[in-house]
Amino acid sequence: SLIDCDSSQIEARVLAWLAGETELVKTFAAGGDVYKVMAKDIYNKPVDKIDGNERQVGKMAILGCGYGMGGKRFAEQCKAMGIEVDSEEAKRIVYVYRESNSAISNYWRDIEDEFLENCREVISQSGQFARLPLKSGRCLTYHNPRIVERETPWGAKREAVEVDTLNSVTRQWTSQIIWGGLLTENVVQATARDLMAGAMMRLEMAGYPVIMSVHDEIICEVPDNHGTLAEMIDLMVEVPAWAKGCPIAAEGKEGPRYEK
């Protein structure tokens, strides 16, 4: 039998926890509908009055705006999902998201400032690698950091870090500006990866051999009548000491074939 479990909304949950967005963490932990809660703020109406389309916009905001997305990009993302949002409305929604989740907005700025200062120190010591520590104890590594001046989307000039990165398509080295939203995405996705890797190890030790993963989903192959979906979910959502308080959740299914 195949038993597969997916880590629900893993990036949004990890982001809220890392940034200290307390109310959002509480809503996730309580099993609340965070998309409706977001839509409540966007449309200024009670949660129980939010309709399906409004909830979908709230979902797009929660899943799309966490890494600093602007109004233009948000409108494009909504259009790709069949939701028509004009540019001015998209800007307003992004603004509401940032106001409602100010700890996340502050996290972008704080991590960018800390990384900039870290890179100054690396450069002063003629170092080639800047490292960004994760809660798990691992570090993300950035090659050949240097300080440059960049123009912000609102036209201001500010210092930023530029690094050399490997293009995953061309396999060629290229320069990339590192800013708060991108750093946040790197840290959140790396942290989610570490949580998933820990879950894989727990599953293996409990007799659930992992045969593959698909994004945030882990697929195990077990003998018939061995283990249960409920037990696998319990193992998936168990968090290590370094991730205490992170509101992990999972859902899954079991059967003779894998279905997506």
Coordinates of C-alpha atoms in Angstrom, one line a residue:
S1 CA 0.0 0.0 0.0
L2 CA 1.0 3.6 -0.6
I3 CA 0.5 6.2 2.1
D4 CA 1.2 9.7 1.2
C5 CA 1.0 12.9 3.2
D6 CA 1.3 16.5 2.2
S7 CA 2.5 19.3 4.5
S8 CA -0.4 21.8 4.3
Q9 CA 0.5 25.4 3.5
I10 CA 4.0 24.7 4.8
E11 CA 5.6 27.9 3.5
A12 CA 2.9 30.2 4.9
R13 CA 3.1 28.5 8.2
V14 CA 6.9 28.6 8.5
L15 CA 6.9 32.2 7.4
A16 CA 4.4 33.2 10.1
W17 CA 6.3 31.4 12.7
L18 CA 9.8 32.7 11.7
A19 CA 8.5 36.3 11.5
G20 CA 6.6 36.1 14.8
E21 CA 3.3 36.9 13.2
T22 CA 1.5 35.8 16.4
E23 CA -2.2 36.0 15.4
L24 CA -1.5 34.2 12.1
V25 CA 0.4 31.4 13.9
K26 CA -2.6 31.1 16.3
T27 CA -5.1 30.8 13.5
F28 CA -3.0 28.2 11.8
A29 CA -2.5 26.2 15.0
A30 CA -6.2 26.3 15.8
G31 CA -7.1 25.0 12.3
G32 CA -8.8 28.3 11.4
D33 CA -9.4 29.4 7.8
V34 CA -6.6 31.9 7.3
Y35 CA -7.7 32.7 3.8
K36 CA -11.1 33.9 5.1
V37 CA -9.4 35.8 7.9
M38 CA -7.2 37.6 5.3
A39 CA -10.3 38.3 3.1
K40 CA -12.0 39.8 6.1
D41 CA -9.3 42.4 6.3
I42 CA -9.2 43.0 2.5
Y43 CA -13.0 43.5 2.2
N44 CA -13.7 44.8 5.7
K45 CA -16.5 42.4 6.4
P46 CA -17.2 39.6 8.9
V47 CA -15.6 36.2 8.2
D48 CA -18.9 34.5 7.9
K49 CA -19.9 36.9 5.1
I50 CA -16.9 36.1 3.0
D51 CA -17.9 34.4 -0.3
G52 CA -15.8 31.9 -2.4
N53 CA -14.3 34.5 -4.7
E54 CA -13.3 36.7 -1.8
R55 CA -11.7 33.8 0.0
Q56 CA -9.8 32.9 -3.1
V57 CA -8.3 36.5 -3.2
G58 CA -7.4 36.0 0.5
K59 CA -5.7 32.8 -0.4
M60 CA -3.7 34.5 -3.1
A61 CA -2.6 37.1 -0.7
I62 CA -1.5 34.7 2.0
L63 CA 0.3 32.4 -0.4
G64 CA 1.6 35.1 -2.8
C65 CA 2.5 38.2 -0.8
G66 CA 4.7 36.7 1.9
Y67 CA 7.9 37.4 0.0
G68 CA 7.3 41.0 -0.9
M69 CA 5.3 40.7 -4.1
G70 CA 4.1 44.1 -5.5
G71 CA 0.7 45.0 -6.9
K72 CA 1.6 44.4 -10.5
R73 CA 2.8 40.9 -9.9
F74 CA -0.1 40.1 -7.6
A75 CA -2.6 41.1 -10.3
E76 CA -0.7 38.9 -12.8
Q77 CA -0.9 35.9 -10.3
C78 CA -4.6 36.5 -9.8
K79 CA -5.2 36.6 -13.5
A80 CA -3.4 33.3 -14.0
M81 CA -5.8 31.8 -11.5
G82 CA -8.8 33.2 -13.3
I83 CA -9.4 36.1 -10.8
E84 CA -9.7 39.5 -12.4
V85 CA -8.1 42.2 -10.1
D86 CA -7.2 45.6 -11.6
S87 CA -3.9 47.2 -10.8
E88 CA -5.2 49.7 -8.3
E89 CA -7.1 47.0 -6.4
A90 CA -4.1 44.8 -6.5
K91 CA -2.0 47.5 -4.9
R92 CA -4.6 48.0 -2.2
I93 CA -4.7 44.3 -1.4
V94 CA -0.9 44.1 -1.1
Y95 CA -1.0 47.1 1.2
V96 CA -3.7 45.5 3.4
Y97 CA -1.7 42.3 3.5
R98 CA 1.4 44.2 4.7
E99 CA -0.5 46.2 7.3
S100 CA -2.3 43.1 8.6
N101 CA 0.9 41.1 8.7
S102 CA 3.4 43.8 9.8
A103 CA 5.7 41.4 11.6
I104 CA 6.3 39.7 8.2
S105 CA 6.9 43.1 6.5
N106 CA 9.3 43.9 9.2
Y107 CA 11.0 40.6 8.8
W108 CA 11.9 41.4 5.2
R109 CA 13.6 44.6 6.2
D110 CA 15.3 43.1 9.3
I111 CA 16.8 40.1 7.5
E112 CA 18.0 42.3 4.6
D113 CA 19.7 44.7 7.1
E114 CA 21.3 41.9 9.0
F115 CA 22.6 40.2 5.8
L116 CA 24.0 43.5 4.6
E117 CA 26.0 44.0 7.8
N118 CA 27.1 40.4 7.8
C119 CA 28.4 40.8 4.2
R120 CA 30.3 44.0 5.2
E121 CA 32.2 41.9 7.7
V122 CA 32.8 39.1 5.2
I123 CA 34.1 41.6 2.7
S124 CA 36.3 43.4 5.2
Q125 CA 38.0 40.0 5.9
S126 CA 38.4 39.2 2.2
G127 CA 36.0 36.3 2.5
Q128 CA 34.3 34.7 -0.5
F129 CA 31.2 33.3 1.2
A130 CA 28.4 34.9 3.3
R131 CA 26.4 32.5 5.4
L132 CA 22.9 32.9 6.7
P133 CA 22.1 30.7 9.7
L134 CA 18.9 28.7 9.9
K135 CA 16.9 27.7 13.0
S136 CA 17.8 24.1 12.3
G137 CA 21.6 24.8 12.6
R138 CA 22.3 24.6 8.9
C139 CA 23.5 27.7 7.0
L140 CA 22.6 29.0 3.6
T141 CA 25.8 30.1 1.7
Y142 CA 26.1 33.0 -0.8
H143 CA 29.1 33.2 -3.1
N144 CA 31.3 36.3 -3.7
P145 CA 29.2 38.9 -1.9
R146 CA 29.8 42.6 -2.7
I147 CA 28.0 45.8 -1.8
V148 CA 26.3 47.7 -4.6
E149 CA 23.7 50.5 -5.0
R150 CA 20.3 49.5 -6.2
E151 CA 17.1 51.4 -7.0
T152 CA 14.0 50.4 -5.0
P153 CA 10.6 50.0 -6.7
W154 CA 9.7 53.4 -5.3
G155 CA 12.7 55.1 -6.8
A156 CA 15.0 55.4 -3.8
K157 CA 18.7 54.5 -3.8
R158 CA 20.0 52.1 -1.2
E159 CA 22.9 49.7 -0.6
A160 CA 22.3 46.1 -1.3
V161 CA 24.2 42.8 -1.6
E162 CA 25.0 41.3 -4.9
V163 CA 26.2 37.7 -5.2
D164 CA 27.2 35.2 -7.9
T165 CA 24.6 32.5 -8.4
L166 CA 24.3 29.5 -10.7
N167 CA 21.5 29.7 -13.2
S168 CA 19.5 26.4 -12.9
V169 CA 18.6 26.5 -16.6
T170 CA 21.8 27.6 -18.3
R171 CA 24.2 26.3 -15.6
Q172 CA 26.1 29.5 -16.0
W173 CA 27.2 31.9 -13.2
T174 CA 25.3 35.2 -13.1
S175 CA 25.0 38.1 -10.7
Q176 CA 21.9 38.5 -8.5
I177 CA 20.8 41.3 -6.2
I178 CA 19.8 39.9 -2.8
W179 CA 16.9 41.7 -1.0
G180 CA 14.7 41.0 1.9
G181 CA 11.9 39.2 0.1
L182 CA 14.3 36.9 -1.6
L183 CA 16.2 36.2 1.6
T184 CA 12.9 35.4 3.3
E185 CA 11.9 33.0 0.6
N186 CA 15.3 31.3 0.8
V187 CA 15.1 30.9 4.6
V188 CA 11.5 29.8 4.6
Q189 CA 11.9 27.2 1.9
A190 CA 15.2 25.9 3.4
T191 CA 13.5 25.6 6.8
A192 CA 10.5 23.8 5.3
R193 CA 13.0 21.4 3.7
D194 CA 14.7 20.7 7.0
L195 CA 11.3 20.0 8.6
M196 CA 10.4 17.6 5.8
A197 CA 13.8 15.9 6.0
G198 CA 13.3 15.3 9.7
A199 CA 9.8 13.9 9.0
M200 CA 11.4 11.5 6.5
M201 CA 13.8 10.2 9.1
R202 CA 11.1 9.7 11.7
L203 CA 8.9 7.8 9.1
E204 CA 11.8 5.5 8.1
M205 CA 12.5 4.7 11.8
A206 CA 8.9 4.0 12.4
G207 CA 8.7 1.5 9.5
Y208 CA 7.3 3.7 6.8
P209 CA 9.9 3.4 4.0
V210 CA 10.0 6.7 1.9
I211 CA 10.0 5.9 -1.8
M212 CA 9.7 9.4 -3.2
S213 CA 8.6 13.0 -2.5
V214 CA 6.6 15.4 -4.7
H215 CA 7.1 19.0 -3.6
D216 CA 5.9 19.0 0.1
E217 CA 4.4 15.5 -0.1
I218 CA 6.0 12.4 1.2
I219 CA 5.1 9.0 -0.3
C220 CA 5.7 5.8 1.7
E221 CA 5.3 2.2 0.6
V222 CA 4.2 -0.2 3.4
P223 CA 3.1 -3.8 3.6
D224 CA -0.7 -4.3 3.5
N225 CA -2.2 -3.8 7.0
H226 CA 0.9 -2.1 8.3
G227 CA 0.6 1.3 9.8
T228 CA -2.1 3.9 9.4
L229 CA -2.6 7.2 7.7
A230 CA -3.3 8.8 11.1
E231 CA 0.0 7.5 12.5
M232 CA 1.9 8.8 9.4
I233 CA 0.3 12.3 9.9
D234 CA 1.3 12.3 13.5
L235 CA 4.9 11.6 12.6
M236 CA 4.8 14.3 9.9
V237 CA 3.6 17.1 12.1
E238 CA 5.9 16.3 15.0
V239 CA 8.4 19.2 15.2
P240 CA 12.0 19.1 16.5
A241 CA 13.0 21.3 19.5
W242 CA 14.4 24.0 17.2
A243 CA 11.0 24.5 15.6
K244 CA 8.9 24.6 18.8
G245 CA 5.7 26.5 18.2
C246 CA 5.8 26.1 14.4
P247 CA 2.1 25.2 13.5
I248 CA 2.8 22.3 11.1
A249 CA -0.2 20.4 9.7
A250 CA -0.6 17.5 7.2
E251 CA -3.2 15.6 5.3
G252 CA -3.0 12.5 3.2
K253 CA -4.5 9.4 1.6
E254 CA -3.7 5.7 1.2
G255 CA -4.3 3.1 -1.5
P256 CA -2.7 0.8 -4.0
R257 CA -1.8 3.6 -6.4
Y258 CA -0.4 7.2 -6.2
E259 CA -2.7 9.9 -7.4
K260 CA -2.0 13.6 -7.7

